[in-house]
Tab-separated table of C-alpha atoms and ligand atoms in Angstrom:
chain	number	residue	atom	x	y	z
E	1	MET	CA	26.496	-27.727	88.439
E	2	ARG	CA	22.913	-26.315	89.121
E	3	THR	CA	21.976	-25.179	92.355
E	4	GLY	CA	19.151	-23.081	93.848
E	5	GLN	CA	21.490	-20.216	94.395
E	6	ASP	CA	21.806	-19.655	90.722
E	7	LEU	CA	20.777	-16.291	88.850
E	8	GLU	CA	18.355	-17.281	85.955
E	9	LEU	CA	16.844	-14.731	83.756
E	10	SER	CA	13.635	-15.916	81.794
E	11	HIS	CA	12.025	-14.440	79.088
E	12	VAL	CA	14.008	-11.398	79.641
E	13	THR	CA	13.073	-8.707	77.529
E	14	LYS	CA	14.174	-4.728	77.179
E	15	ARG	CA	12.302	-2.538	74.628
E	16	TYR	CA	13.220	1.397	74.494
E	17	GLY	CA	10.770	2.613	72.113
E	18	HIS	CA	10.647	0.342	68.817
E	19	THR	CA	14.527	-0.319	69.572
E	20	VAL	CA	14.637	-3.968	71.097
E	21	ALA	CA	17.643	-4.104	73.058
E	22	VAL	CA	17.228	-7.014	74.672
E	23	SER	CA	14.886	-9.675	73.090
E	24	ASP	CA	13.679	-12.501	75.298
E	25	ILE	CA	17.067	-14.079	76.447
E	26	ASN	CA	16.700	-17.006	78.771
E	27	HIS	CA	20.491	-17.942	80.655
E	28	VAL	CA	21.083	-20.059	83.978
E	29	PHE	CA	24.598	-18.097	85.280
E	30	THR	CA	25.743	-21.273	87.951
E	31	ASN	CA	26.674	-20.096	90.795
E	32	GLY	CA	30.360	-19.169	91.701
E	33	SER	CA	31.299	-18.704	87.711
E	34	TYR	CA	33.396	-16.401	86.276
E	35	VAL	CA	30.826	-15.343	83.231
E	36	CYS	CA	31.845	-13.117	80.234
E	37	LEU	CA	28.877	-11.654	78.273
E	38	LEU	CA	30.192	-10.729	75.271
E	39	GLY	CA	29.216	-9.146	71.513
E	40	PRO	CA	29.849	-6.482	69.452
E	41	SER	CA	28.620	-2.826	70.269
E	42	GLY	CA	25.372	-2.370	70.946
E	43	CYS	CA	24.566	-6.111	70.640
E	44	GLY	CA	22.752	-5.739	74.634
E	45	LYS	CA	25.451	-6.535	76.619
E	46	SER	CA	25.412	-3.386	78.875
E	47	THR	CA	21.539	-3.258	79.251
E	48	THR	CA	21.624	-7.131	79.943
E	49	LEU	CA	23.600	-6.354	82.318
E	50	ARG	CA	21.975	-3.209	83.618
E	51	MET	CA	18.899	-5.524	84.152
E	52	ILE	CA	20.632	-7.848	86.351
E	53	ALA	CA	21.831	-4.822	88.798
E	54	GLY	CA	18.278	-3.490	88.682
E	55	HIS	CA	19.567	0.045	87.412
E	56	GLU	CA	17.331	-0.540	84.282
E	57	THR	CA	13.622	-1.617	84.401
E	58	ILE	CA	12.729	-5.032	82.326
E	59	SER	CA	10.202	-5.085	80.040
E	60	GLU	CA	9.187	-8.242	80.174
E	61	GLY	CA	10.551	-11.465	81.360
E	62	SER	CA	11.924	-12.132	84.515
E	63	ILE	CA	15.242	-12.415	86.776
E	64	ILE	CA	15.596	-14.954	89.479
E	65	LEU	CA	18.320	-14.887	92.181
E	66	ASP	CA	18.847	-17.855	95.187
E	67	GLY	CA	14.918	-18.912	94.012
E	68	THR	CA	13.717	-15.394	94.375
E	69	ASP	CA	12.494	-13.096	91.772
E	70	VAL	CA	14.600	-9.755	92.437
E	71	SER	CA	13.154	-8.009	88.746
E	72	HIS	CA	11.758	-5.186	90.897
E	73	LEU	CA	13.644	-5.096	93.810
E	74	PRO	CA	15.992	-1.572	93.896
E	75	PRO	CA	20.014	-2.163	93.099
E	76	ALA	CA	20.667	-2.605	96.892
E	77	LYS	CA	18.396	-5.000	97.856
E	78	ARG	CA	19.463	-8.080	95.051
E	79	GLY	CA	22.685	-9.413	96.208
E	80	THR	CA	24.226	-7.801	93.061
E	81	ALA	CA	26.672	-5.187	92.981
E	82	MET	CA	28.268	-3.413	90.135
E	83	MET	CA	31.525	-1.772	88.887
E	84	PHE	CA	31.164	0.149	86.360
E	85	GLN	CA	33.345	1.508	83.968
E	86	SER	CA	34.729	4.428	84.898
E	87	TYR	CA	34.587	3.438	88.254
E	88	ALA	CA	32.661	6.654	90.018
E	89	LEU	CA	34.447	7.144	92.436
E	90	PHE	CA	33.877	9.989	94.788
E	91	PRO	CA	36.989	12.287	94.806
E	92	HIS	CA	36.167	14.197	97.961
E	93	LEU	CA	36.381	10.850	99.952
E	94	SER	CA	38.982	9.011	101.211
E	95	VAL	CA	39.693	5.748	99.161
E	96	ARG	CA	37.930	4.106	102.422
E	97	ASP	CA	35.216	6.133	102.767
E	98	ASN	CA	34.722	5.873	99.346
E	99	VAL	CA	34.341	1.597	99.811
E	100	ALA	CA	32.959	2.426	103.387
E	101	PHE	CA	29.949	4.578	101.639
E	102	SER	CA	27.221	1.999	100.829
E	103	LEU	CA	27.384	0.815	104.260
E	104	ARG	CA	26.926	4.472	105.107
E	105	MET	CA	23.948	4.693	103.378
E	106	GLN	CA	23.040	1.269	105.250
E	107	GLY	CA	22.882	2.985	108.638
E	108	GLN	CA	26.225	1.372	109.567
E	109	ASP	CA	28.347	2.584	113.033
E	110	LYS	CA	31.729	4.404	111.636
E	111	ALA	CA	33.558	0.935	113.178
E	112	THR	CA	31.658	-1.448	112.131
E	113	ARG	CA	32.277	0.570	108.164
E	114	HIS	CA	35.443	0.950	109.073
E	115	ARG	CA	36.692	-2.791	109.562
E	116	ALA	CA	34.549	-4.042	106.485
E	117	ALA	CA	36.104	-1.389	104.387
E	118	ASN	CA	39.676	-2.383	105.356
E	119	GLU	CA	38.787	-6.024	104.694
E	120	MET	CA	37.738	-5.247	101.223
E	121	LEU	CA	41.083	-2.410	101.094
E	122	ASP	CA	43.819	-5.317	102.207
E	123	LEU	CA	41.621	-8.086	99.378
E	124	VAL	CA	42.318	-5.647	96.830
E	125	ASP	CA	45.644	-4.488	98.075
E	126	MET	CA	45.166	-1.127	98.426
E	127	ILE	CA	45.058	-0.715	102.653
E	128	HIS	CA	48.288	0.871	102.401
E	129	LEU	CA	46.360	3.669	100.327
E	130	ALA	CA	43.637	4.209	102.145
E	131	ASP	CA	43.883	7.394	103.313
E	132	ARG	CA	44.613	8.764	99.531
E	133	LEU	CA	41.888	10.648	97.772
E	134	PRO	CA	41.692	9.316	94.152
E	135	ALA	CA	42.750	11.883	92.384
E	136	GLN	CA	46.586	10.574	93.929
E	137	LEU	CA	45.685	7.289	92.521
E	138	SER	CA	46.883	5.604	89.464
E	139	GLY	CA	44.410	3.505	87.296
E	140	GLY	CA	44.405	0.760	87.605
E	141	GLN	CA	44.412	1.550	91.809
E	142	GLN	CA	41.013	3.515	90.982
E	143	GLN	CA	39.824	0.598	89.488
E	144	ARG	CA	40.963	-1.598	93.019
E	145	VAL	CA	39.147	0.656	95.139
E	146	ALA	CA	35.892	0.234	92.935
E	147	LEU	CA	36.190	-3.751	92.867
E	148	ALA	CA	36.464	-3.244	96.873
E	149	ARG	CA	33.315	-0.781	96.496
E	150	ALA	CA	31.679	-3.303	94.849
E	151	LEU	CA	32.210	-5.766	96.779
E	152	VAL	CA	31.845	-4.896	100.780
E	153	THR	CA	27.812	-5.072	100.271
E	154	LYS	CA	28.856	-8.982	99.870
E	155	PRO	CA	26.955	-9.398	96.970
E	156	ARG	CA	26.787	-12.682	95.324
E	157	VAL	CA	26.994	-11.841	92.157
E	158	LEU	CA	29.380	-9.033	90.805
E	159	LEU	CA	28.709	-7.311	87.539
E	160	LEU	CA	31.498	-5.588	85.955
E	161	ASP	CA	30.580	-3.890	83.044
E	162	GLU	CA	34.225	-3.208	80.726
E	163	PRO	CA	36.144	-3.212	83.768
E	164	LEU	CA	39.077	-3.533	82.149
E	165	SER	CA	38.882	-0.884	78.983
E	166	ALA	CA	40.460	2.382	80.784
E	167	LEU	CA	43.837	0.493	81.709
E	168	ASP	CA	47.032	0.037	79.426
E	169	PRO	CA	47.554	-2.966	77.375
E	170	PHE	CA	50.451	-4.005	80.155
E	171	LEU	CA	48.250	-3.055	83.006
E	172	ARG	CA	45.123	-5.017	81.493
E	173	ILE	CA	46.215	-8.408	80.987
E	174	ARG	CA	47.745	-8.200	84.951
E	175	VAL	CA	44.582	-6.808	86.808
E	176	ARG	CA	42.711	-9.704	84.842
E	177	GLY	CA	44.806	-12.059	86.772
E	178	GLU	CA	43.458	-9.926	89.670
E	179	LEU	CA	40.241	-10.525	89.100
E	180	LYS	CA	39.688	-14.144	88.261
E	181	ARG	CA	42.349	-14.681	91.329
E	182	LEU	CA	39.338	-12.662	93.089
E	183	GLN	CA	36.535	-14.624	91.726
E	184	ARG	CA	37.958	-18.135	92.728
E	185	GLU	CA	38.732	-16.719	96.106
E	186	LEU	CA	35.337	-15.275	96.992
E	187	GLY	CA	33.680	-18.018	95.502
E	188	ILE	CA	30.620	-16.014	94.199
E	189	SER	CA	29.606	-15.609	90.576
E	190	PHE	CA	31.178	-12.260	88.252
E	191	ILE	CA	29.860	-11.552	84.904
E	192	HIS	CA	32.107	-8.880	82.946
E	193	VAL	CA	31.077	-7.991	80.249
E	194	THR	CA	33.623	-7.082	77.426
E	195	HIS	CA	33.723	-6.773	74.131
E	196	GLY	CA	37.168	-8.157	73.727
E	197	GLN	CA	37.228	-11.998	72.663
E	198	ASP	CA	40.270	-12.150	74.489
E	199	GLU	CA	39.814	-11.128	77.153
E	200	ALA	CA	36.832	-13.646	77.822
E	201	LEU	CA	38.933	-17.022	76.547
E	202	ALA	CA	41.521	-15.662	79.183
E	203	LEU	CA	38.703	-15.309	81.608
E	204	ALA	CA	35.674	-17.304	81.582
E	205	ASP	CA	34.911	-20.122	82.759
E	206	GLU	CA	31.710	-19.710	80.343
E	207	CYS	CA	31.422	-17.509	77.321
E	208	VAL	CA	28.148	-15.777	76.530
E	209	VAL	CA	27.998	-14.243	73.052
E	210	MET	CA	25.345	-11.869	72.264
E	211	ASN	CA	24.579	-10.467	68.567
E	212	ASN	CA	21.427	-8.318	67.383
E	213	ALA	CA	19.873	-8.294	71.280
E	214	VAL	CA	20.068	-12.541	71.364
E	215	ILE	CA	22.637	-14.946	72.751
E	216	GLU	CA	23.533	-16.742	69.587
E	217	GLN	CA	25.886	-19.348	71.619
E	218	SER	CA	26.850	-19.528	75.210
E	219	GLY	CA	28.830	-22.191	76.389
E	220	PRO	CA	32.750	-22.982	78.091
E	221	ALA	CA	35.146	-20.462	76.817
E	222	ARG	CA	37.253	-23.873	75.154
E	223	GLU	CA	33.999	-25.109	73.325
E	224	VAL	CA	32.730	-21.725	72.499
E	225	PHE	CA	36.051	-20.984	70.136
E	226	SER	CA	36.835	-24.197	68.813
E	227	HIS	CA	33.263	-25.078	68.246
E	228	PRO	CA	31.369	-22.037	66.993
E	229	ARG	CA	27.901	-23.123	66.009
E	230	THR	CA	27.294	-20.220	63.633
E	231	GLU	CA	29.337	-18.054	61.412
E	232	PHE	CA	28.651	-14.566	63.481
E	233	VAL	CA	30.457	-16.852	66.182
E	234	ALA	CA	33.024	-17.637	64.292
E	235	ARG	CA	34.052	-14.544	62.995
E	236	PHE	CA	33.339	-12.898	66.596
E	237	MET	CA	35.559	-14.783	68.097
E	238	GLY	CA	38.768	-14.573	65.766
E	239	GLY	CA	40.630	-17.269	64.812
E	240	HIS	CA	38.444	-19.246	61.599
E	241	ASN	CA	38.654	-18.844	58.635
E	242	VAL	CA	34.782	-19.177	56.871
E	243	ILE	CA	34.630	-21.597	54.082
E	244	ASP	CA	32.110	-22.935	51.226
E	245	LEU	CA	33.155	-26.203	50.165
E	246	ASP	CA	30.529	-28.622	48.727
E	247	GLY	CA	27.491	-26.708	49.229
E	248	ALA	CA	27.795	-25.769	53.292
E	249	ARG	CA	29.814	-23.745	55.010
E	250	TYR	CA	32.701	-24.731	57.481
E	251	ALA	CA	34.671	-23.051	59.899
E	252	LEU	CA	38.386	-23.871	59.830
E	253	ARG	CA	40.604	-22.699	62.784
E	254	ALA	CA	43.608	-20.493	61.458
E	255	ASP	CA	46.321	-22.656	63.193
E	256	GLY	CA	44.884	-26.069	61.710
E	257	VAL	CA	45.670	-24.707	58.186
E	258	HIS	CA	49.033	-25.722	56.688
E	259	PHE	CA	51.419	-25.333	53.047
E	260	ALA	CA	51.276	-28.532	51.633
E	261	PRO	CA	54.469	-30.027	50.744
E	262	ALA	CA	55.051	-29.169	46.709
E	263	GLY	CA	53.058	-31.734	44.278
E	264	LEU	CA	50.741	-33.308	47.000
E	265	PRO	CA	47.163	-33.649	45.161
E	266	ALA	CA	45.105	-32.562	48.349
E	267	ALA	CA	46.296	-29.223	48.680
E	268	VAL	CA	44.856	-26.031	47.839
E	269	PRO	CA	46.589	-23.828	45.016
E	270	ALA	CA	46.618	-20.387	46.864
E	271	ILE	CA	48.763	-17.152	46.349
E	272	VAL	CA	50.242	-15.471	49.498
E	273	ARG	CA	49.049	-11.838	50.220
E	274	THR	CA	50.042	-10.712	52.979
E	275	ILE	CA	52.537	-11.807	56.011
E	276	GLU	CA	52.636	-10.603	59.610
E	277	TYR	CA	54.961	-12.034	62.143
E	278	GLN	CA	53.311	-12.428	65.472
E	279	GLY	CA	56.011	-13.558	67.947
E	280	SER	CA	55.217	-17.369	68.907
E	281	HIS	CA	53.759	-17.506	64.904
E	282	VAL	CA	53.223	-16.278	61.549
E	283	ALA	CA	50.141	-14.837	60.358
E	284	VAL	CA	49.831	-15.858	56.383
E	285	THR	CA	47.079	-14.681	54.571
E	286	SER	CA	46.782	-16.209	51.131
E	287	SER	CA	43.702	-15.997	48.491
E	288	MET	CA	42.688	-19.490	47.062
E	289	THR	CA	39.201	-19.927	44.721
E	290	THR	CA	36.510	-22.240	45.571
E	291	MET	CA	33.514	-22.650	43.274
E	292	GLY	CA	34.534	-19.606	41.554
E	293	GLU	CA	34.620	-17.799	44.215
E	294	ASN	CA	37.911	-16.051	45.816
E	295	THR	CA	38.233	-16.907	49.540
E	296	GLU	CA	41.054	-15.377	51.593
E	297	VAL	CA	42.545	-18.072	54.476
E	298	LEU	CA	43.862	-17.114	57.330
E	299	ALA	CA	47.065	-19.671	58.441
E	300	LEU	CA	48.790	-19.335	61.898
E	301	ILE	CA	52.635	-20.957	61.467
E	302	PRO	CA	54.384	-21.745	64.100
E	303	GLU	CA	57.094	-19.412	63.274
E	304	GLU	CA	60.149	-21.984	63.421
E	305	THR	CA	58.096	-24.252	60.506
E	306	PHE	CA	57.931	-21.143	58.696
E	307	PHE	CA	61.188	-19.561	59.219
E	308	ALA	CA	62.295	-23.123	57.952
E	309	ASP	CA	61.037	-22.387	54.546
E	310	PRO	CA	59.924	-18.875	54.261
E	311	LYS	CA	57.151	-17.696	51.964
E	312	ASN	CA	57.012	-14.082	50.433
E	313	PRO	CA	53.170	-11.787	49.056
E	314	GLY	CA	52.850	-13.235	45.349
E	315	ASP	CA	54.308	-16.753	46.182
E	316	ALA	CA	51.883	-19.278	45.042
E	317	VAL	CA	51.915	-22.440	47.669
E	318	GLY	CA	49.363	-25.093	48.526
E	319	LEU	CA	47.007	-25.147	51.665
E	320	ALA	CA	45.864	-27.793	53.329
E	321	TRP	CA	44.197	-28.887	56.760
E	322	ASP	CA	42.557	-32.379	57.886
E	323	GLU	CA	39.028	-33.077	57.829
E	324	GLY	CA	39.061	-33.466	60.935
E	325	ARG	CA	39.865	-29.142	61.427
E	326	LEU	CA	36.868	-28.570	59.219
E	327	HIS	CA	33.683	-27.487	61.221
E	328	ARG	CA	30.302	-27.466	59.918
E	329	LEU	CA	28.356	-24.077	60.482
E	330	GLN	CA	24.843	-23.985	60.784
E	331	ALA	CA	22.976	-22.054	57.898
A	401	ADP	P1	26.255	-2.729	73.796
A	401	ADP	O1	26.637	-2.728	75.564
A	401	ADP	O2	26.125	-4.637	73.149
A	401	ADP	O3	27.475	-1.724	73.270
A	401	ADP	P2	23.903	-1.859	74.591
A	401	ADP	O4	23.149	-2.558	75.553
A	401	ADP	O5	24.500	-0.861	75.366
A	401	ADP	O6	24.649	-2.307	73.709
A	401	ADP	O7	22.754	-1.353	73.722
A	401	ADP	C1	21.780	-1.951	72.884
A	401	ADP	C2	20.652	-1.238	72.555
A	401	ADP	O8	20.110	-1.015	72.944
A	401	ADP	C3	21.474	-0.598	71.102
A	401	ADP	O9	20.781	0.199	70.039
A	401	ADP	C4	21.291	0.477	71.906
A	401	ADP	O10	21.833	2.349	71.434
A	401	ADP	C5	19.527	0.663	72.456
A	401	ADP	N1	20.391	1.721	73.576
A	401	ADP	C6	20.436	1.947	75.036
A	401	ADP	N2	20.368	2.292	76.174
A	401	ADP	C7	19.318	2.836	75.536
A	401	ADP	C8	18.734	4.148	76.183
A	401	ADP	N3	18.731	4.485	77.632
A	401	ADP	N4	17.453	4.461	75.084
A	401	ADP	C9	17.422	4.516	73.820
A	401	ADP	N5	18.369	3.126	72.973
A	401	ADP	C10	19.194	2.111	73.816
């Protein structure tokens, strides 16, 4: 639901000399939602985030939060807070003083600062380490301190620039669960930049996919994944094949492709190229010939189905899918 408290980007453009980093984007970030901004390196994600935070000026357009144009306000006056990729903790300050730092800058007294910092440290489960220095913490713990430090100003929008990229894969999955829980508890908007599709699908209420300085598609995570509008989105989100049939281009989900029983006329002949065991699924790449073109098709076959009738590279197979799984792409 749209409310006056949403964050709105209106015709926002950023130029660096002749480079257009962000080109005339329009978007409404619904209040209280978890939004992932994703896309390949260089597409303009960080620039967009920095402009929202006020760490970067905008060349054209405006940023409106809570009905107020904040485009020209300094970062601390916007109602946003940013958590950086590098965490940027002050090495000589204790955990508690790091969290309280921005309140000190605001001139709040020590008792108030410490009370607010303790509350945030409690929220991220770090209160027991409040007197340590950053160097005495693990990567995951530093990340939580950075999060507490960003939240202590009670922002309406928290901006996170690849917050999980410094963590090992195991920790990344745990911390992303915590981020989601925190966002729900606080009820504020999180805008999280990532280049990871899995991360975006796991976290986002809304996915905003950027490409070449513009928003290519946005919507609920499930809709963007299952109904990619363009070839770019289908390929970027992964798990899809892009195939040409009857003069049109389609996305076909890899989990919608199966091997047809021998002799079924609807099956498309193909040769198995690679087989990868992935646990619950087996990823099988086959090449088929359509309209004189060789196309690689990925099929994600449930493990039990695959091993009931295993294939090998070089095998001739028939590929099949339900017509309903073909999803036409914009040219
Ligand atoms: P992303 O976060 O998606 O990787 P960025 O927003 O960092 O992309 O960059 C978008 C484009 O703007 C890139 O072409 C990048 O080289 C350019 N860019 C980013 N920051 C600067 C800068 N400070 N000066 C000049 N060009 C920049």
